[in-house]
Amino acid sequence: MVDVSAKPLSSRTAVASGKISLQKQTADLIAKNKIAKGNVIATARIAGIQAAKQTAHLVPLCHTIPLSHVKIDIEVFDDGAEVRCSARTIAQTGVEMEALTGVAVALLTIYDMCKAVDRKMCITDVHLVEKQKVPAE
């Protein structure tokens, strides 16, 4: 694990994004809350937040970070959905991994909940959108 003890505390934010392709009928079922496993959007949102909070347990050598905020936004379109995760902390290292993990697990949750009705789903384009670091006051 990288030693960050000499680094000053900074206010750090990161935003990540990813997509999942869906058949139109699957997107319609999600929008109408008709997926058999339950509310896809609410469940994926909670899963993404929980995953971001557990990143250090999932990714070897990743620092445990006290997150002050995690937000998952999910937008469903006719041909898929986009998930965005923003994470914030005041720490000695960044929150990119937490934002990326939140997106990935939210997308995996959508996949899991819809796999019985859509065999053509594809998770793509998971990436870091932005990160910021501001010295803590």
PDB file of C-alpha atoms in Angstrom:
ATOM      1  CA  MET A   1       0.000   0.000   0.000  1.00  0.00           C
ATOM      2  CA  VAL A   2       1.314   3.459  -0.840  1.00  0.00           C
ATOM      3  CA  ASP A   3       2.278   5.565   2.184  1.00  0.00           C
ATOM      4  CA  VAL A   4       0.236   8.798   2.069  1.00  0.00           C
ATOM      5  CA  SER A   5       0.958   9.862   5.666  1.00  0.00           C
ATOM      6  CA  ALA A   6       3.117  12.822   4.585  1.00  0.00           C
ATOM      7  CA  LYS A   7       0.405  14.221   2.325  1.00  0.00           C
ATOM      8  CA  PRO A   8      -1.806  17.005   3.664  1.00  0.00           C
ATOM      9  CA  LEU A   9      -5.555  16.581   4.020  1.00  0.00           C
ATOM     10  CA  SER A  10      -7.424  17.860   0.975  1.00  0.00           C
ATOM     11  CA  SER A  11     -11.055  18.106  -0.026  1.00  0.00           C
ATOM     12  CA  ARG A  12     -11.401  15.593  -2.830  1.00  0.00           C
ATOM     13  CA  THR A  13     -14.198  14.772  -5.231  1.00  0.00           C
ATOM     14  CA  ALA A  14     -14.492  12.358  -8.114  1.00  0.00           C
ATOM     15  CA  VAL A  15     -17.194  11.589 -10.645  1.00  0.00           C
ATOM     16  CA  ALA A  16     -17.370   8.377 -12.656  1.00  0.00           C
ATOM     17  CA  SER A  17     -19.811   7.204 -15.292  1.00  0.00           C
ATOM     18  CA  GLY A  18     -20.773   4.049 -17.146  1.00  0.00           C
ATOM     19  CA  LYS A  19     -23.468   2.642 -19.396  1.00  0.00           C
ATOM     20  CA  ILE A  20     -25.482  -0.501 -19.898  1.00  0.00           C
ATOM     21  CA  SER A  21     -27.237  -1.272 -23.165  1.00  0.00           C
ATOM     22  CA  LEU A  22     -30.818  -2.495 -22.811  1.00  0.00           C
ATOM     23  CA  GLN A  23     -33.496  -3.644 -25.193  1.00  0.00           C
ATOM     24  CA  LYS A  24     -36.356  -1.150 -25.421  1.00  0.00           C
ATOM     25  CA  GLN A  25     -38.777  -3.534 -23.722  1.00  0.00           C
ATOM     26  CA  THR A  26     -36.367  -3.865 -20.781  1.00  0.00           C
ATOM     27  CA  ALA A  27     -36.065  -0.099 -20.436  1.00  0.00           C
ATOM     28  CA  ASP A  28     -39.872   0.111 -20.497  1.00  0.00           C
ATOM     29  CA  LEU A  29     -40.171  -2.538 -17.772  1.00  0.00           C
ATOM     30  CA  ILE A  30     -37.669  -0.648 -15.610  1.00  0.00           C
ATOM     31  CA  ALA A  31     -39.522   2.638 -16.132  1.00  0.00           C
ATOM     32  CA  LYS A  32     -42.835   0.999 -15.186  1.00  0.00           C
ATOM     33  CA  ASN A  33     -41.271  -0.823 -12.203  1.00  0.00           C
ATOM     34  CA  LYS A  34     -42.313  -4.170 -13.710  1.00  0.00           C
ATOM     35  CA  ILE A  35     -39.052  -6.118 -13.308  1.00  0.00           C
ATOM     36  CA  ALA A  36     -39.785  -9.231 -11.209  1.00  0.00           C
ATOM     37  CA  LYS A  37     -36.869  -8.685  -8.805  1.00  0.00           C
ATOM     38  CA  GLY A  38     -38.174  -5.249  -7.796  1.00  0.00           C
ATOM     39  CA  ASN A  39     -37.338  -1.591  -8.229  1.00  0.00           C
ATOM     40  CA  VAL A  40     -34.220  -1.643 -10.393  1.00  0.00           C
ATOM     41  CA  ILE A  41     -33.295   2.027 -10.008  1.00  0.00           C
ATOM     42  CA  ALA A  42     -33.653   2.144  -6.211  1.00  0.00           C
ATOM     43  CA  THR A  43     -31.809  -1.137  -5.748  1.00  0.00           C
ATOM     44  CA  ALA A  44     -28.957  -0.170  -8.092  1.00  0.00           C
ATOM     45  CA  ARG A  45     -28.628   3.193  -6.341  1.00  0.00           C
ATOM     46  CA  ILE A  46     -28.299   1.563  -2.910  1.00  0.00           C
ATOM     47  CA  ALA A  47     -25.903  -1.082  -4.265  1.00  0.00           C
ATOM     48  CA  GLY A  48     -23.673   1.602  -5.793  1.00  0.00           C
ATOM     49  CA  ILE A  49     -23.547   3.616  -2.586  1.00  0.00           C
ATOM     50  CA  GLN A  50     -22.775   0.531  -0.501  1.00  0.00           C
ATOM     51  CA  ALA A  51     -20.064  -0.527  -2.942  1.00  0.00           C
ATOM     52  CA  ALA A  52     -18.391   2.881  -2.877  1.00  0.00           C
ATOM     53  CA  LYS A  53     -18.289   2.656   0.919  1.00  0.00           C
ATOM     54  CA  GLN A  54     -16.709  -0.822   0.717  1.00  0.00           C
ATOM     55  CA  THR A  55     -14.099  -0.107  -1.970  1.00  0.00           C
ATOM     56  CA  ALA A  56     -11.101  -0.772   0.291  1.00  0.00           C
ATOM     57  CA  HIS A  57     -12.501  -4.253   0.990  1.00  0.00           C
ATOM     58  CA  LEU A  58     -12.967  -5.003  -2.705  1.00  0.00           C
ATOM     59  CA  VAL A  59      -9.826  -3.548  -4.311  1.00  0.00           C
ATOM     60  CA  PRO A  60      -6.499  -4.821  -2.935  1.00  0.00           C
ATOM     61  CA  LEU A  61      -4.162  -2.147  -1.526  1.00  0.00           C
ATOM     62  CA  CYS A  62      -6.822   0.560  -1.810  1.00  0.00           C
ATOM     63  CA  HIS A  63      -6.852   2.971   1.138  1.00  0.00           C
ATOM     64  CA  THR A  64      -9.824   3.052   3.484  1.00  0.00           C
ATOM     65  CA  ILE A  65     -11.343   6.508   3.009  1.00  0.00           C
ATOM     66  CA  PRO A  66     -13.942   8.232   5.184  1.00  0.00           C
ATOM     67  CA  LEU A  67     -16.528   9.231   2.599  1.00  0.00           C
ATOM     68  CA  SER A  68     -18.520  12.351   3.421  1.00  0.00           C
ATOM     69  CA  HIS A  69     -20.876  11.990   0.436  1.00  0.00           C
ATOM     70  CA  VAL A  70     -21.746   9.471  -2.269  1.00  0.00           C
ATOM     71  CA  LYS A  71     -24.426  10.057  -4.875  1.00  0.00           C
ATOM     72  CA  ILE A  72     -25.622   7.693  -7.598  1.00  0.00           C
ATOM     73  CA  ASP A  73     -27.645   9.099 -10.498  1.00  0.00           C
ATOM     74  CA  ILE A  74     -29.275   6.718 -12.969  1.00  0.00           C
ATOM     75  CA  GLU A  75     -30.904   7.799 -16.201  1.00  0.00           C
ATOM     76  CA  VAL A  76     -32.801   5.268 -18.312  1.00  0.00           C
ATOM     77  CA  PHE A  77     -33.138   5.720 -22.077  1.00  0.00           C
ATOM     78  CA  ASP A  78     -34.917   3.633 -24.733  1.00  0.00           C
ATOM     79  CA  ASP A  79     -31.701   1.754 -25.514  1.00  0.00           C
ATOM     80  CA  GLY A  80     -29.947   1.666 -22.150  1.00  0.00           C
ATOM     81  CA  ALA A  81     -29.074   3.439 -18.951  1.00  0.00           C
ATOM     82  CA  GLU A  82     -26.267   5.649 -17.708  1.00  0.00           C
ATOM     83  CA  VAL A  83     -25.006   5.584 -14.138  1.00  0.00           C
ATOM     84  CA  ARG A  84     -22.994   8.426 -12.585  1.00  0.00           C
ATOM     85  CA  CYS A  85     -21.401   8.265  -9.171  1.00  0.00           C
ATOM     86  CA  SER A  86     -19.958  11.239  -7.335  1.00  0.00           C
ATOM     87  CA  ALA A  87     -17.917  10.770  -4.174  1.00  0.00           C
ATOM     88  CA  ARG A  88     -16.478  13.299  -1.734  1.00  0.00           C
ATOM     89  CA  THR A  89     -14.053  13.168   1.192  1.00  0.00           C
ATOM     90  CA  ILE A  90     -11.442  15.091   3.091  1.00  0.00           C
ATOM     91  CA  ALA A  91      -8.422  12.813   3.057  1.00  0.00           C
ATOM     92  CA  GLN A  92      -4.823  12.339   1.983  1.00  0.00           C
ATOM     93  CA  THR A  93      -5.731  10.394  -1.144  1.00  0.00           C
ATOM     94  CA  GLY A  94      -8.432  10.611  -3.794  1.00  0.00           C
ATOM     95  CA  VAL A  95     -11.831   9.013  -4.250  1.00  0.00           C
ATOM     96  CA  GLU A  96     -11.586   7.913  -7.887  1.00  0.00           C
ATOM     97  CA  MET A  97     -11.741   4.226  -6.986  1.00  0.00           C
ATOM     98  CA  GLU A  98     -14.829   4.781  -4.843  1.00  0.00           C
ATOM     99  CA  ALA A  99     -16.647   6.571  -7.669  1.00  0.00           C
ATOM    100  CA  LEU A 100     -15.652   3.901 -10.202  1.00  0.00           C
ATOM    101  CA  THR A 101     -16.662   1.085  -7.856  1.00  0.00           C
ATOM    102  CA  GLY A 102     -20.024   2.729  -7.213  1.00  0.00           C
ATOM    103  CA  VAL A 103     -20.714   2.927 -10.951  1.00  0.00           C
ATOM    104  CA  ALA A 104     -19.558  -0.620 -11.659  1.00  0.00           C
ATOM    105  CA  VAL A 105     -21.653  -2.225  -8.925  1.00  0.00           C
ATOM    106  CA  ALA A 106     -24.744  -0.164  -9.766  1.00  0.00           C
ATOM    107  CA  LEU A 107     -24.422  -1.333 -13.385  1.00  0.00           C
ATOM    108  CA  LEU A 108     -23.904  -4.940 -12.288  1.00  0.00           C
ATOM    109  CA  THR A 109     -27.040  -4.672 -10.161  1.00  0.00           C
ATOM    110  CA  ILE A 110     -29.071  -3.480 -13.147  1.00  0.00           C
ATOM    111  CA  TYR A 111     -27.663  -6.398 -15.133  1.00  0.00           C
ATOM    112  CA  ASP A 112     -28.507  -8.901 -12.412  1.00  0.00           C
ATOM    113  CA  MET A 113     -32.040  -7.626 -11.941  1.00  0.00           C
ATOM    114  CA  CYS A 114     -32.800  -7.636 -15.682  1.00  0.00           C
ATOM    115  CA  LYS A 115     -30.962 -10.750 -16.886  1.00  0.00           C
ATOM    116  CA  ALA A 116     -34.155 -12.831 -16.957  1.00  0.00           C
ATOM    117  CA  VAL A 117     -35.733 -10.538 -19.566  1.00  0.00           C
ATOM    118  CA  ASP A 118     -32.729  -9.241 -21.523  1.00  0.00           C
ATOM    119  CA  ARG A 119     -29.902 -11.497 -22.723  1.00  0.00           C
ATOM    120  CA  LYS A 120     -28.275  -8.763 -24.822  1.00  0.00           C
ATOM    121  CA  MET A 121     -27.243  -6.308 -22.118  1.00  0.00           C
ATOM    122  CA  CYS A 122     -23.700  -4.991 -22.274  1.00  0.00           C
ATOM    123  CA  ILE A 123     -21.891  -2.861 -19.688  1.00  0.00           C
ATOM    124  CA  THR A 124     -19.583  -0.323 -21.319  1.00  0.00           C
ATOM    125  CA  ASP A 125     -17.674   2.901 -20.917  1.00  0.00           C
ATOM    126  CA  VAL A 126     -16.979   2.813 -17.169  1.00  0.00           C
ATOM    127  CA  HIS A 127     -14.597   5.711 -16.726  1.00  0.00           C
ATOM    128  CA  LEU A 128     -13.530   8.613 -14.540  1.00  0.00           C
ATOM    129  CA  VAL A 129     -15.245  11.800 -15.668  1.00  0.00           C
ATOM    130  CA  GLU A 130     -13.483  14.225 -13.359  1.00  0.00           C
ATOM    131  CA  LYS A 131     -11.596  14.584 -10.119  1.00  0.00           C
ATOM    132  CA  GLN A 132     -10.774  17.601  -8.015  1.00  0.00           C
ATOM    133  CA  LYS A 133      -8.487  18.324  -5.099  1.00  0.00           C
ATOM    134  CA  VAL A 134      -8.677  21.487  -2.989  1.00  0.00           C
ATOM    135  CA  PRO A 135      -6.482  22.064   0.082  1.00  0.00           C
ATOM    136  CA  ALA A 136      -8.497  21.571   3.286  1.00  0.00           C
ATOM    137  CA  GLU A 137      -9.049  24.696   5.342  1.00  0.00           C
TER     138      GLU A 137
END
